[in-house]
Amino acid sequence: MGSIFRSEEMALCQLFLSSEAAYNCVSEIGEVGLVQFRDLNPDVNAFQRKFVHEVRRCDEMDRKLRYLEKEILKDKLQIIDTGENPAAPQPREMIDLEATFEKLENELREVNANAETLKKNSLELTELKHVLATTQLFFQEEAQTSLTIEQRDSEPNSSITQNLLPAEEGKGPVQLGFVCGVTNRERMPMFERMLWRVCRGNVFVRQSEVQQPLEDPVTGEEVFKTVFIIFFQGEQLKTKVKKICEGCRTTMYPCPESAQERKEMGQGVEGRLADLRTVLNQTTDHRHRVLAAAAKHLRTWFIKVKKMKAIYHTLNMLNLDVTNKCLIAECWIPTVDMGSIRAALRKGTERAGSSVQPIINQMLTNQMPPTFHRTNKFTAGFQNLIDSYGIATYREVNPALYTTTTFPFLFAVMFGDAGHATIMLLFSAWMVLRERQLIAAKMSGEIWNIFFGGRYILLLMSLFSFYTGVIYNDIFSKSFNIFGSSWHIGDNANATEHNLQAWGELTLNPYYRDLYSGEPYPFGFDPIWQIAVNKIAFQNSYKMKISIIIGVFHMIFGIMVSLINHL
Amino acid sequence: MLDSLFNIDNGYLEGLVRGFKNGILKQTDYLNLVQCESLDDLKLHLQSTDYGNFLANEASPLQVSVIDDKLRDKLVAEFQHMRNHAVEPLATFLDYITYGYMIDNIVLLITGALHQRPISELMPKCHPLGTFEQIEAINVASTSSELYNAVLVDTPLADFFGECISEQDLDEMNIEIIRNTLYKAYLESFYDYCKNLGGTTAQVMCEILAFEADRRAFIITLNSFGTELTNEDRKKLYPQCGKLNPDGLAALARADDAENVKQVAEFYTEYRALFEGAGNNPGEKTLEDKFFEHEVRLNVNAFLHQFHFGVFYAYLRLKEQECRNIVWIAECIAQKHRAKIDNYIPIM
């Protein structure tokens, strides 16, 4: 019998599948989703099994798909999820799929390599542009100071490599060499310190920061850079400076000395940069197109590869009977589903075009069958809750059946507020009614998934809580007075001015009919309790006693159920 | 330090490192690995261990160097995570561990520079745990005093460099002497630091470091026979923080061949057991293997105590030994030379 009261009856069956039809039959059985295979090769190593090559090919395809997915996400393209469930492809289609993935991966790698080279070139040109601009600035400033020195010394010179300081008597003008380059901003202090140490302070460094960040071609991140120019004197210092620059991972650029050459170079750089930018745009467009085409099919490909891998894993569990050229499987299936399994096997054999019919026969066994609870979307939540305490043994009474009411009821006994219950009701009703859209939206986030998975539990909990909230007459901790309270302040209440000032409290004696009407409030707590001083004390002890009584009943019920289990 | 106060700062990391330690390959895993026929089988088997899918994104014909790199990357990631979450004094302790790798990297780069290799070729070979900011500028230096003044003075290794500064040019011989002098200063400094920490850390770490010091003394002695290294120079390279100090070291300084070294080892019970039965004939374990085994034993014993820093050091060394084992097995498989495939050092 297929009900939720007990777990389903399972039968151990032996399947004889012909080798050609095996793949398709397992695929069809997998789609039905009601069979548990036993591993008939437990002592065989993972890499000595029969279908290990196919599994490895599936792994390779999976890796290629993951690479594609990473690239698509990097470009922030949308991977379309139509929600369709494609069937597992035939073994001969696997070669086609492999070829497609291989081609896509190679194309993508090529495009990426090209884009990287282009980006590196454009980065160099941009840096060169900044270097030219900055050195122009430096030399202009120096030209200003040397101009003033000129006017003082009245010596015509326009080249920067002439004396920067006023020439001393007897010493001729000294030649200063310079190198300029670009480095990351973070490395600048370390670089300067090293220069100072190695050259013993005999070099002159000027630096200026590049305002906008430049994109690093390899990682794609934006980094801030600094342009520096180092002046030194003599060949030895030049070699040392060059070695240090190389060691600290800076990029050097040749900078011409005269302003005219710098201007020409700058214009050339601008031109080349514009060209590069166009080529780079075209490359990125091409990459976009390739990725967009792939993104349409990506989800279906993933599902297909996963199904293939699963089928081959299952086939690895079967025993190959070489003499009969067929595969033997042992599996557990629910007795009531024998028919649908047979139909699936027939469909699989047809698809494979094999003439040999698969044989399925039931075996008698002493082994403990696995526990299978057939659940629908309503009972699935409760079944999950129960399973977290431990899965019931075979044919034991399933606690999930009566948990559908006892769990929300006990929750409600503790919750007991109709107002908050309404809020919970609205929330869970929204989740239940909008079920389909919310599942399709595939929201990630563990907390949301916990709430959504338990939406039916929440719904029932809120309904029961509303009921207990009305019984406790508690709506947002206030009471409603619907039927009229049974208690009044009458003459017999001793509510004189004098008594009130003396004691501050009144105790209403139910003996007097003008205080207590004689009939209790029809449903729930009397609203008079809202203004009673001993409301909390009374209600707490009342609820505790009720809970204990309910708890004892619950436990006795559990003992009855385990008696049924025993019989 | 009271044991109960240990968990305030270091509880998470000790729990983490013990979890990592439980993932170290067992004897059954090694038995499965040696039965692999190809590197792909090796990869398949490693997927079921703690390593998981670390090779999943590698292209199909696997190579041993790729496996080696990925193994090391995983270990480095774990260590970096622990270092990032550590506070004093654990942070300094973990830094001390990295100084050893820094010394190796520096010597690697200087040797490469001597042979005119470009720096870009040498950088990937450096150990990631031993990098520091100025590391690439090492090829600037041509003498050791330049090396110190330009590069090392800002690094933590500056303290260890005291004895090495000289005006001689760096060449093959000097570099080895510099390496060993640096390492001796580093080891002694580490030993003193652990001793100052006191408690179980001192108890565990000082034993491990003492063995390390003595092992280096033995290896230096054995390797120096037949080279230009004089006995006097050799004596300056022995770390002083081991059990051989002072009599054993003096005797080693006087030794002239392998027999003398073995006689020195006779005076110390653990070392006598290591030298016995060690040899280069097939079927015998080499002396290095015996040293490795002893080190593994000491490191596994470190996990028997709780609330100390030695577990971090021990975990790093055990994981390195495991990497060496896996690479050894992978090489034997790749070259189809399975005679010595069982010569890995079993850890648990």
mmCIF file of C-alpha atoms in Angstrom, chain A residues 208-378:
data_model
loop_
_atom_site.group_PDB
_atom_site.id
_atom_site.type_symbol
_atom_site.label_atom_id
_atom_site.label_comp_id
_atom_site.label_asym_id
_atom_site.label_seq_id
_atom_site.Cartn_x
_atom_site.Cartn_y
_atom_site.Cartn_z
ATOM 1 C CA SER A 208 54.642 62.062 -10.112
ATOM 2 C CA GLU A 209 51.516 60.002 -9.670
ATOM 3 C CA VAL A 210 49.269 59.056 -12.556
ATOM 4 C CA GLN A 211 45.783 60.255 -11.665
ATOM 5 C CA GLN A 212 43.549 57.654 -13.222
ATOM 6 C CA PRO A 213 44.031 53.947 -12.599
ATOM 7 C CA LEU A 214 45.263 51.763 -15.430
ATOM 8 C CA GLU A 215 43.965 48.296 -16.146
ATOM 9 C CA ASP A 216 46.368 45.442 -15.548
ATOM 10 C CA PRO A 217 46.152 43.148 -18.603
ATOM 11 C CA VAL A 218 46.535 39.865 -16.746
ATOM 12 C CA THR A 219 44.219 40.256 -13.784
ATOM 13 C CA GLY A 220 41.886 42.894 -15.183
ATOM 14 C CA GLU A 221 42.103 44.981 -12.024
ATOM 15 C CA GLU A 222 42.732 48.685 -11.938
ATOM 16 C CA VAL A 223 46.058 49.729 -10.446
ATOM 17 C CA PHE A 224 47.488 53.118 -9.639
ATOM 18 C CA LYS A 225 50.902 53.874 -11.050
ATOM 19 C CA THR A 226 53.629 56.426 -10.579
ATOM 20 C CA VAL A 227 55.951 57.910 -13.170
ATOM 21 C CA PHE A 228 59.508 58.389 -12.025
ATOM 22 C CA ILE A 229 62.645 59.809 -13.539
ATOM 23 C CA ILE A 230 66.100 59.142 -12.143
ATOM 24 C CA PHE A 231 69.109 61.325 -12.816
ATOM 25 C CA PHE A 232 72.585 59.968 -12.300
ATOM 26 C CA GLN A 233 76.129 60.611 -13.292
ATOM 27 C CA GLY A 234 78.492 58.088 -14.758
ATOM 28 C CA GLU A 235 78.386 54.624 -16.285
ATOM 29 C CA GLN A 236 78.611 52.530 -13.099
ATOM 30 C CA LEU A 237 75.643 54.233 -11.542
ATOM 31 C CA LYS A 238 73.787 53.723 -14.790
ATOM 32 C CA THR A 239 74.310 49.932 -14.663
ATOM 33 C CA LYS A 240 73.352 49.814 -11.008
ATOM 34 C CA VAL A 241 70.227 51.880 -11.562
ATOM 35 C CA LYS A 242 69.218 49.718 -14.498
ATOM 36 C CA LYS A 243 69.664 46.527 -12.463
ATOM 37 C CA ILE A 244 67.604 47.878 -9.590
ATOM 38 C CA CYS A 245 64.820 48.981 -11.914
ATOM 39 C CA GLU A 246 64.736 45.525 -13.408
ATOM 40 C CA GLY A 247 64.756 43.923 -9.984
ATOM 41 C CA CYS A 248 61.867 45.965 -8.644
ATOM 42 C CA ARG A 249 59.618 45.103 -11.551
ATOM 43 C CA THR A 250 59.350 48.568 -13.041
ATOM 44 C CA THR A 251 58.826 49.192 -16.728
ATOM 45 C CA MET A 252 61.346 51.523 -18.373
ATOM 46 C CA TYR A 253 60.665 53.691 -21.357
ATOM 47 C CA PRO A 254 63.162 55.473 -23.589
ATOM 48 C CA CYS A 255 62.603 59.185 -23.450
ATOM 49 C CA PRO A 256 64.176 61.516 -25.985
ATOM 50 C CA GLU A 257 65.989 64.532 -24.636
ATOM 51 C CA SER A 258 64.756 67.346 -26.772
ATOM 52 C CA ALA A 259 61.285 68.785 -26.488
ATOM 53 C CA GLN A 260 60.700 68.535 -30.226
ATOM 54 C CA GLU A 261 61.356 64.808 -30.355
ATOM 55 C CA ARG A 262 59.127 64.313 -27.339
ATOM 56 C CA LYS A 263 56.261 66.048 -29.046
ATOM 57 C CA GLU A 264 56.663 63.944 -32.189
ATOM 58 C CA MET A 265 56.822 60.773 -30.125
ATOM 59 C CA GLY A 266 53.704 61.823 -28.236
ATOM 60 C CA GLN A 267 51.751 62.239 -31.432
ATOM 61 C CA GLY A 268 52.910 58.881 -32.737
ATOM 62 C CA VAL A 269 51.826 57.268 -29.470
ATOM 63 C CA GLU A 270 48.373 58.829 -29.697
ATOM 64 C CA GLY A 271 47.896 57.486 -33.180
ATOM 65 C CA ARG A 272 48.966 53.977 -32.282
ATOM 66 C CA LEU A 273 46.793 54.009 -29.187
ATOM 67 C CA ALA A 274 43.732 54.925 -31.232
ATOM 68 C CA ASP A 275 44.429 52.055 -33.624
ATOM 69 C CA LEU A 276 44.955 49.607 -30.807
ATOM 70 C CA ARG A 277 41.747 50.656 -29.164
ATOM 71 C CA THR A 278 39.738 49.869 -32.290
ATOM 72 C CA VAL A 279 41.337 46.460 -32.639
ATOM 73 C CA LEU A 280 40.773 45.768 -28.948
ATOM 74 C CA ASN A 281 37.098 46.680 -29.265
ATOM 75 C CA GLN A 282 36.688 44.326 -32.170
ATOM 76 C CA THR A 283 38.370 41.509 -30.259
ATOM 77 C CA THR A 284 36.119 42.017 -27.243
ATOM 78 C CA ASP A 285 33.073 42.054 -29.528
ATOM 79 C CA HIS A 286 34.102 38.781 -31.090
ATOM 80 C CA ARG A 287 34.633 37.251 -27.661
ATOM 81 C CA HIS A 288 31.202 38.494 -26.608
ATOM 82 C CA ARG A 289 29.569 36.875 -29.586
ATOM 83 C CA VAL A 290 31.274 33.535 -28.977
ATOM 84 C CA LEU A 291 30.334 33.578 -25.316
ATOM 85 C CA ALA A 292 26.746 34.669 -25.959
ATOM 86 C CA ALA A 293 26.290 31.793 -28.384
ATOM 87 C CA ALA A 294 27.667 29.380 -25.820
ATOM 88 C CA ALA A 295 25.630 30.861 -22.976
ATOM 89 C CA LYS A 296 22.377 29.871 -24.661
ATOM 90 C CA HIS A 297 23.185 26.175 -24.434
ATOM 91 C CA LEU A 298 25.366 26.091 -21.349
ATOM 92 C CA ARG A 299 22.744 24.925 -18.870
ATOM 93 C CA THR A 300 21.508 22.106 -21.088
ATOM 94 C CA TRP A 301 25.084 20.981 -21.705
ATOM 95 C CA PHE A 302 25.797 20.880 -17.980
ATOM 96 C CA ILE A 303 22.702 18.772 -17.352
ATOM 97 C CA LYS A 304 23.537 16.413 -20.206
ATOM 98 C CA VAL A 305 27.089 15.868 -19.000
ATOM 99 C CA LYS A 306 25.897 15.322 -15.433
ATOM 100 C CA LYS A 307 23.367 12.737 -16.570
ATOM 101 C CA MET A 308 25.980 10.917 -18.616
ATOM 102 C CA LYS A 309 28.352 10.828 -15.682
ATOM 103 C CA ALA A 310 25.597 9.513 -13.419
ATOM 104 C CA ILE A 311 24.692 6.791 -15.919
ATOM 105 C CA TYR A 312 28.293 5.657 -16.207
ATOM 106 C CA HIS A 313 28.708 5.662 -12.427
ATOM 107 C CA THR A 314 25.647 3.420 -12.218
ATOM 108 C CA LEU A 315 26.936 1.172 -14.993
ATOM 109 C CA ASN A 316 30.148 0.801 -13.001
ATOM 110 C CA MET A 317 28.120 -0.777 -10.225
ATOM 111 C CA LEU A 318 26.796 -3.539 -12.504
ATOM 112 C CA ASN A 319 28.366 -6.915 -12.912
ATOM 113 C CA LEU A 320 29.501 -7.878 -16.354
ATOM 114 C CA ASP A 321 28.626 -11.438 -17.270
ATOM 115 C CA VAL A 322 30.944 -11.935 -20.166
ATOM 116 C CA THR A 323 29.637 -15.323 -21.205
ATOM 117 C CA ASN A 324 26.111 -14.080 -21.644
ATOM 118 C CA LYS A 325 27.131 -10.694 -23.015
ATOM 119 C CA CYS A 326 24.853 -8.964 -20.625
ATOM 120 C CA LEU A 327 25.046 -6.852 -17.509
ATOM 121 C CA ILE A 328 23.521 -7.927 -14.242
ATOM 122 C CA ALA A 329 22.167 -5.413 -11.771
ATOM 123 C CA GLU A 330 20.663 -5.759 -8.343
ATOM 124 C CA CYS A 331 18.321 -3.049 -7.259
ATOM 125 C CA TRP A 332 15.625 -2.148 -4.779
ATOM 126 C CA ILE A 333 12.349 -0.922 -6.196
ATOM 127 C CA PRO A 334 8.984 -0.210 -4.557
ATOM 128 C CA THR A 335 6.669 -3.156 -5.223
ATOM 129 C CA VAL A 336 3.892 -0.961 -6.544
ATOM 130 C CA ASP A 337 6.148 0.565 -9.165
ATOM 131 C CA MET A 338 7.103 -2.669 -10.876
ATOM 132 C CA GLY A 339 4.904 -1.764 -13.804
ATOM 133 C CA SER A 340 6.435 1.623 -14.474
ATOM 134 C CA ILE A 341 9.955 0.172 -14.218
ATOM 135 C CA ARG A 342 9.091 -2.508 -16.768
ATOM 136 C CA ALA A 343 7.702 0.200 -19.065
ATOM 137 C CA ALA A 344 10.885 2.225 -18.656
ATOM 138 C CA LEU A 345 13.007 -0.811 -19.497
ATOM 139 C CA ARG A 346 10.938 -1.476 -22.617
ATOM 140 C CA LYS A 347 11.292 2.143 -23.712
ATOM 141 C CA GLY A 348 15.036 1.988 -23.169
ATOM 142 C CA THR A 349 15.419 -1.176 -25.199
ATOM 143 C CA GLU A 350 13.389 0.354 -28.039
ATOM 144 C CA ARG A 351 15.535 3.467 -28.050
ATOM 145 C CA ALA A 352 18.674 1.378 -28.260
ATOM 146 C CA GLY A 353 17.177 -0.615 -31.099
ATOM 147 C CA SER A 354 18.124 -3.839 -29.406
ATOM 148 C CA SER A 355 16.061 -6.968 -29.909
ATOM 149 C CA VAL A 356 16.965 -8.618 -26.638
ATOM 150 C CA GLN A 357 14.371 -7.871 -24.007
ATOM 151 C CA PRO A 358 15.663 -7.083 -20.531
ATOM 152 C CA ILE A 359 14.638 -9.496 -17.829
ATOM 153 C CA ILE A 360 13.620 -8.375 -14.411
ATOM 154 C CA ASN A 361 12.795 -10.848 -11.667
ATOM 155 C CA GLN A 362 12.220 -10.478 -8.001
ATOM 156 C CA MET A 363 14.534 -12.137 -5.530
ATOM 157 C CA LEU A 364 13.756 -13.253 -2.007
ATOM 158 C CA THR A 365 16.207 -11.982 0.507
ATOM 159 C CA ASN A 366 16.769 -11.559 4.215
ATOM 160 C CA GLN A 367 18.449 -8.187 3.872
ATOM 161 C CA MET A 368 16.848 -5.131 5.342
ATOM 162 C CA PRO A 369 15.406 -3.115 2.474
ATOM 163 C CA PRO A 370 15.945 0.633 2.310
ATOM 164 C CA THR A 371 13.294 2.978 3.673
ATOM 165 C CA PHE A 372 11.369 4.919 1.045
ATOM 166 C CA HIS A 373 8.729 7.510 1.890
ATOM 167 C CA ARG A 374 6.745 8.801 -1.027
ATOM 168 C CA THR A 375 6.217 12.485 -0.402
ATOM 169 C CA ASN A 376 4.571 15.294 -2.277
ATOM 170 C CA LYS A 377 5.494 18.951 -1.990
ATOM 171 C CA PHE A 378 3.318 19.344 1.107
#
